[in-house]
Amino acid sequence: MNQPNYMIRVEKGPDAGFETAVPPGGASLGRSSQNDVVFHDETLSRHHCRIWFDGGIPVVSDLATVNGTFVNGSPIADDTRLSPGDRISIGGTVLVLSGPDGRFDEPVSGAAAPAAAAAPAAAGPVDLGFGRGASGSAAGDPDGRRSRLVADLLVAGLAIALVAIAAALFLGRPPAPPPVSSAPVAETPALQFDYLKLAGDAQNVFRYEMSLEADGRLAVAIDDLAQGRRERKVSPAPIPAERREDLAAAFRRAGFLSMEPLRDEPARAGSWNTARISALVDGRAATVEVRNAPQPDAFAELRETLETFGRNELGLWAFAFSREELESRAEEAVELARRLWDERDVRRSNLAEAAGRYRAAMDYLESLSPKPALYDDAARGLADAEGELSGILERLNWDADHAVQTKDWTRAAAALREILDYVPDRADPRRTAAERRLFDVEKRIPR
């Protein structure tokens, strides 16, 4: 009997168009590079789900994630068998499963076409350097009330001048072009890049820079002047070649080499924002920069992919954001936590997941000083959720203990299974202890 050759293809998400085979031993999917299949979707868990085979039939299992795994739009709680054409939704990514012959019965709508993006036309040599004239005069036109507006304009002009000076200091060092070795090399790396984003106003300048060198090492430098944050980190080992190739594919899908090199508008309202990517992709170099202007969608998505890659590989996720971004993400986490708390009677796992969202909000805000009031709100929410969960688990463990003492193995198993429902995280020691006890109890139930 021939071995089935199932494939999965990304129908929607940052990796749209990507295809890969599901090996006979199955594959784990998630953000971490330790997975068999790695995605650049920040809404995924580090280890999100697993696709495996039961007697040759593909099965998907959720790995106790907060956002869950869905098959054809329905959330799964247990191992779920798959059929050709089924769609698996994880975070913002939608996957479609092929038939056992590796063929997809229908075209994927909206999927990117990597082949078309892989060979953008380029006329003439591309200059990796670019000008640093970061002067930002943002004077508005006075409307009549001159005596008052002149003073306002002077203050605004001074604020922009300060921002422009800070921007010039940070941007004054041109990105080092990808190193070129005079010695012959066997193979040119598919990707090298330097990515910089800078946001500033009269109160703060935030700078984030990430680079992937020819030797495969990833380096990140972060400065947040108002918070006094300064982080430098380099990957201890080269990023695996397959991960670098995944990232190179993102550049190709985005059509990076054919993007408009510069979008530049005057700074507004005393603020300065710039994002710049200089990269060598498949031996061709380009620089794309956007200053104080709306970003093209493809450029914004590529930036998000790069930042997600840096956070996953180096773990500096909180420091990759300005204070405003961290507060915004914390607000979203608290809003989700409150919704899960309100619906804790609908699904047992909602209570633990609410605690996890409150904990995530606190993690976002941990590095800020002073901390916003939202931090205390999240701490109180976490205490309430964990307190209620602990009380429920204490009661269920007591029920299980009493049932074991009376040799009522069926009732003991029911209490332990309920604990598993309340604690979906397989890494939680409370779940691990309940699983261990349940295994022993189930062996004693008469068949």
XYZ file of C-alpha atoms in Angstrom, residues 39-341:
303
model
C 4.642 30.320 10.546
C 5.186 34.080 10.812
C 1.757 34.755 12.309
C 2.019 36.513 15.675
C -1.491 35.405 16.675
C -0.329 31.781 16.763
C 0.991 30.169 19.914
C 4.637 29.117 19.916
C 3.431 25.507 19.682
C -0.100 25.737 18.309
C -1.273 22.401 16.910
C -0.112 19.088 15.512
C -1.186 17.165 12.422
C -0.555 13.430 12.632
C -1.884 10.149 11.269
C -4.135 7.540 12.825
C -4.157 4.471 10.603
C -3.307 6.643 7.601
C -6.099 9.156 8.369
C -4.858 12.720 9.063
C -5.769 14.062 12.513
C -5.299 17.529 13.998
C -4.811 18.207 17.729
C -4.852 21.614 19.426
C -1.953 22.067 21.855
C -3.994 23.831 24.569
C -3.749 27.237 22.911
C -5.559 30.398 23.954
C -6.904 31.241 20.487
C -7.749 27.617 19.668
C -7.722 25.548 16.495
C -10.713 25.456 14.126
C -11.657 22.963 11.410
C -14.030 24.330 8.773
C -14.953 27.163 11.134
C -15.703 25.024 14.210
C -13.413 24.974 17.261
C -11.959 21.586 18.182
C -11.601 20.325 21.731
C -10.366 16.817 21.002
C -8.349 15.076 18.318
C -10.234 15.687 15.062
C -10.008 13.633 11.887
C -9.471 15.527 8.645
C -10.637 15.034 5.073
C -9.176 16.422 1.834
C -10.202 20.047 1.359
C -10.723 20.695 5.088
C -9.638 24.139 6.248
C -7.706 24.475 9.488
C -7.730 27.932 11.083
C -4.982 28.805 13.574
C -4.724 32.443 14.637
C -4.905 34.555 11.485
C -3.702 31.698 9.287
C -5.967 29.364 7.297
C -4.560 26.074 5.962
C -6.148 23.753 3.432
C -5.426 20.009 3.340
C -4.751 18.199 0.070
C -5.811 14.711 -0.892
C -3.591 11.688 -0.126
C -1.971 12.141 -3.550
C -0.784 15.639 -2.598
C -3.181 17.353 -5.004
C -5.532 20.193 -4.123
C -8.955 19.884 -5.669
C -9.617 23.596 -5.967
C -7.514 26.726 -6.407
C -6.883 28.758 -3.287
C -8.598 32.107 -3.541
C -6.532 35.107 -2.598
C -3.319 33.119 -2.167
C -0.138 34.867 -3.045
C 1.766 33.758 -6.126
C 5.357 33.321 -5.008
C 6.602 32.601 -8.498
C 5.443 35.968 -9.775
C 6.959 37.788 -6.811
C 10.208 35.904 -6.952
C 11.506 37.674 -10.047
C 10.742 41.411 -9.809
C 12.233 43.470 -12.596
C 15.024 45.859 -11.697
C 16.472 48.392 -14.105
C 20.090 49.186 -13.421
C 22.109 49.005 -10.208
C 20.411 49.639 -6.853
C 22.054 51.931 -4.328
C 21.974 50.611 -0.766
C 22.967 53.956 0.758
C 20.526 56.810 1.125
C 20.519 60.440 2.182
C 20.256 61.439 5.796
C 18.766 64.891 5.422
C 16.369 64.437 8.309
C 15.380 68.012 8.745
C 11.759 68.367 9.653
C 10.196 71.789 9.466
C 6.498 71.373 10.093
C 5.296 74.929 10.415
C 1.594 75.332 9.889
C 0.029 78.294 8.062
C -1.207 81.002 10.505
C -4.888 81.789 10.137
C -5.105 85.249 11.561
C -4.708 85.128 15.303
C -1.008 85.896 14.844
C -0.123 87.002 18.351
C -1.172 83.595 19.740
C -0.158 81.397 16.832
C 3.376 82.755 16.578
C 4.147 81.464 20.073
C 2.554 78.085 19.268
C 4.549 77.813 16.067
C 7.790 78.592 17.886
C 7.079 75.805 20.399
C 6.117 73.368 17.636
C 9.185 74.301 15.630
C 11.411 73.702 18.648
C 9.775 70.290 19.301
C 10.270 69.205 15.693
C 13.840 70.485 15.720
C 14.554 68.328 18.792
C 12.992 65.311 17.114
C 14.891 65.986 13.889
C 18.168 66.229 15.820
C 17.453 62.923 17.572
C 16.445 61.347 14.269
C 19.598 62.612 12.626
C 21.669 61.142 15.446
C 19.992 57.751 15.127
C 19.828 57.780 11.334
C 23.206 59.354 10.840
C 24.909 55.997 10.575
C 24.030 54.539 7.194
C 23.247 50.847 7.263
C 26.301 48.773 6.671
C 25.893 47.093 3.299
C 25.819 43.330 3.445
C 29.432 42.178 3.828
C 31.124 41.034 0.631
C 33.867 38.476 0.884
C 36.776 38.704 -1.521
C 37.275 34.965 -1.239
C 35.114 32.774 -3.449
C 32.116 31.295 -1.697
C 30.261 28.144 -2.524
C 26.804 29.667 -2.169
C 25.364 33.167 -1.756
C 23.004 33.463 1.249
C 19.398 33.827 0.125
C 18.931 36.774 2.490
C 20.751 39.445 4.456
C 18.999 42.533 5.769
C 19.094 45.542 8.058
C 15.739 46.831 9.361
C 15.303 50.095 11.249
C 12.236 51.804 12.672
C 12.330 55.117 14.479
C 9.493 56.985 16.181
C 9.949 60.245 18.042
C 8.289 63.319 19.421
C 9.253 66.064 21.847
C 9.036 63.627 24.786
C 10.736 60.503 23.480
C 12.652 58.772 20.722
C 12.172 55.045 20.188
C 14.607 53.150 17.954
C 14.529 49.479 16.905
C 17.107 47.922 14.602
C 17.471 44.307 13.531
C 19.971 42.746 11.143
C 20.603 39.303 9.706
C 24.246 38.868 8.724
C 25.836 36.635 6.106
C 26.829 34.106 8.772
C 23.145 33.663 9.717
C 23.312 35.416 13.084
C 20.486 37.741 14.063
C 21.172 40.952 16.033
C 18.689 43.362 17.612
C 19.316 46.787 19.177
C 16.538 48.680 20.980
C 16.602 52.168 22.551
C 13.686 53.836 24.327
C 14.987 57.147 25.674
C 11.990 58.084 27.841
C 11.911 54.668 29.509
C 15.689 54.412 29.787
C 15.520 51.073 27.990
C 18.566 49.906 26.072
C 18.721 46.332 24.822
C 21.291 44.540 22.680
C 21.028 40.861 21.793
C 22.632 38.536 19.235
C 21.510 34.991 18.507
C 23.960 32.542 20.118
C 24.006 30.407 16.982
C 23.191 31.016 13.316
C 19.491 30.943 12.473
C 18.720 27.602 10.773
C 18.960 27.782 6.979
C 15.341 26.728 6.498
C 14.133 29.588 8.724
C 16.220 32.074 6.746
C 14.772 30.690 3.534
C 11.244 31.140 4.960
C 12.091 34.782 5.611
C 13.594 35.206 2.127
C 10.331 33.837 0.730
C 8.457 36.585 2.628
C 10.628 39.203 0.874
C 9.864 37.591 -2.485
C 6.117 37.432 -1.817
C 6.118 41.095 -0.824
C 7.882 42.053 -4.081
C 10.511 43.880 -2.024
C 13.002 44.386 -4.880
C 10.418 46.243 -6.962
C 9.006 48.457 -4.192
C 9.175 52.256 -4.429
C 12.572 53.130 -2.862
C 11.470 56.212 -0.876
C 8.260 57.776 0.383
C 8.938 61.010 2.218
C 6.501 63.547 3.665
C 7.070 66.436 6.106
C 6.884 65.614 9.803
C 3.587 66.538 11.442
C 2.556 67.643 14.918
C 6.050 67.529 16.345
C 6.571 63.834 15.541
C 8.893 61.826 13.342
C 8.384 58.293 12.058
C 10.547 56.324 9.703
C 10.929 52.697 8.683
C 13.755 51.441 6.483
C 14.695 48.019 5.154
C 17.980 47.414 3.333
C 18.320 43.865 2.058
C 20.214 41.530 -0.200
C 17.703 39.038 -1.600
C 18.942 36.262 -3.873
C 22.040 38.315 -4.661
C 20.149 41.542 -5.496
C 20.208 44.573 -3.217
C 17.665 47.287 -2.485
C 16.674 49.819 0.169
C 13.079 50.863 0.847
C 12.285 53.689 3.267
C 9.066 55.373 4.364
C 9.330 58.655 6.295
C 6.245 60.215 7.873
C 4.071 58.781 5.090
C 1.419 56.047 4.816
C 3.058 52.669 4.306
C 2.153 50.404 1.388
C 0.405 47.275 2.644
C 3.124 44.932 1.351
C 5.828 46.955 3.126
C 3.862 47.068 6.407
C 3.249 43.297 6.283
C 6.940 42.631 5.621
C 7.890 44.812 8.616
C 5.475 42.887 10.833
C 6.962 39.615 9.600
C 10.487 40.804 10.453
C 9.495 41.980 13.948
C 7.656 38.729 14.654
C 10.708 36.792 13.483
C 12.955 38.790 15.840
C 10.644 38.328 18.815
C 10.337 34.572 18.231
C 14.061 34.022 17.801
C 15.477 36.352 20.470
C 12.617 36.684 22.963
C 12.782 40.513 23.142
C 9.112 40.805 22.307
C 8.171 43.435 24.907
C 11.161 45.653 24.112
C 10.327 45.673 20.405
C 7.441 48.092 21.049
C 7.142 51.670 22.185
C 5.191 52.494 25.337
C 2.122 53.373 23.278
C 2.211 50.028 21.432
C 2.689 48.057 24.655
C -0.261 49.810 26.302
C -2.436 49.168 23.239
C -1.607 45.454 23.234
C -2.182 45.235 26.980
C -5.621 46.846 26.556
C -6.537 44.229 23.952
C -5.383 41.417 26.261
C -7.385 42.792 29.201
C -10.482 43.200 27.024
C -10.229 39.545 25.937
C -9.584 38.440 29.524
C -12.709 40.214 30.751
C -14.784 38.572 28.020
C -13.441 35.135 28.937
C -14.114 35.849 32.617
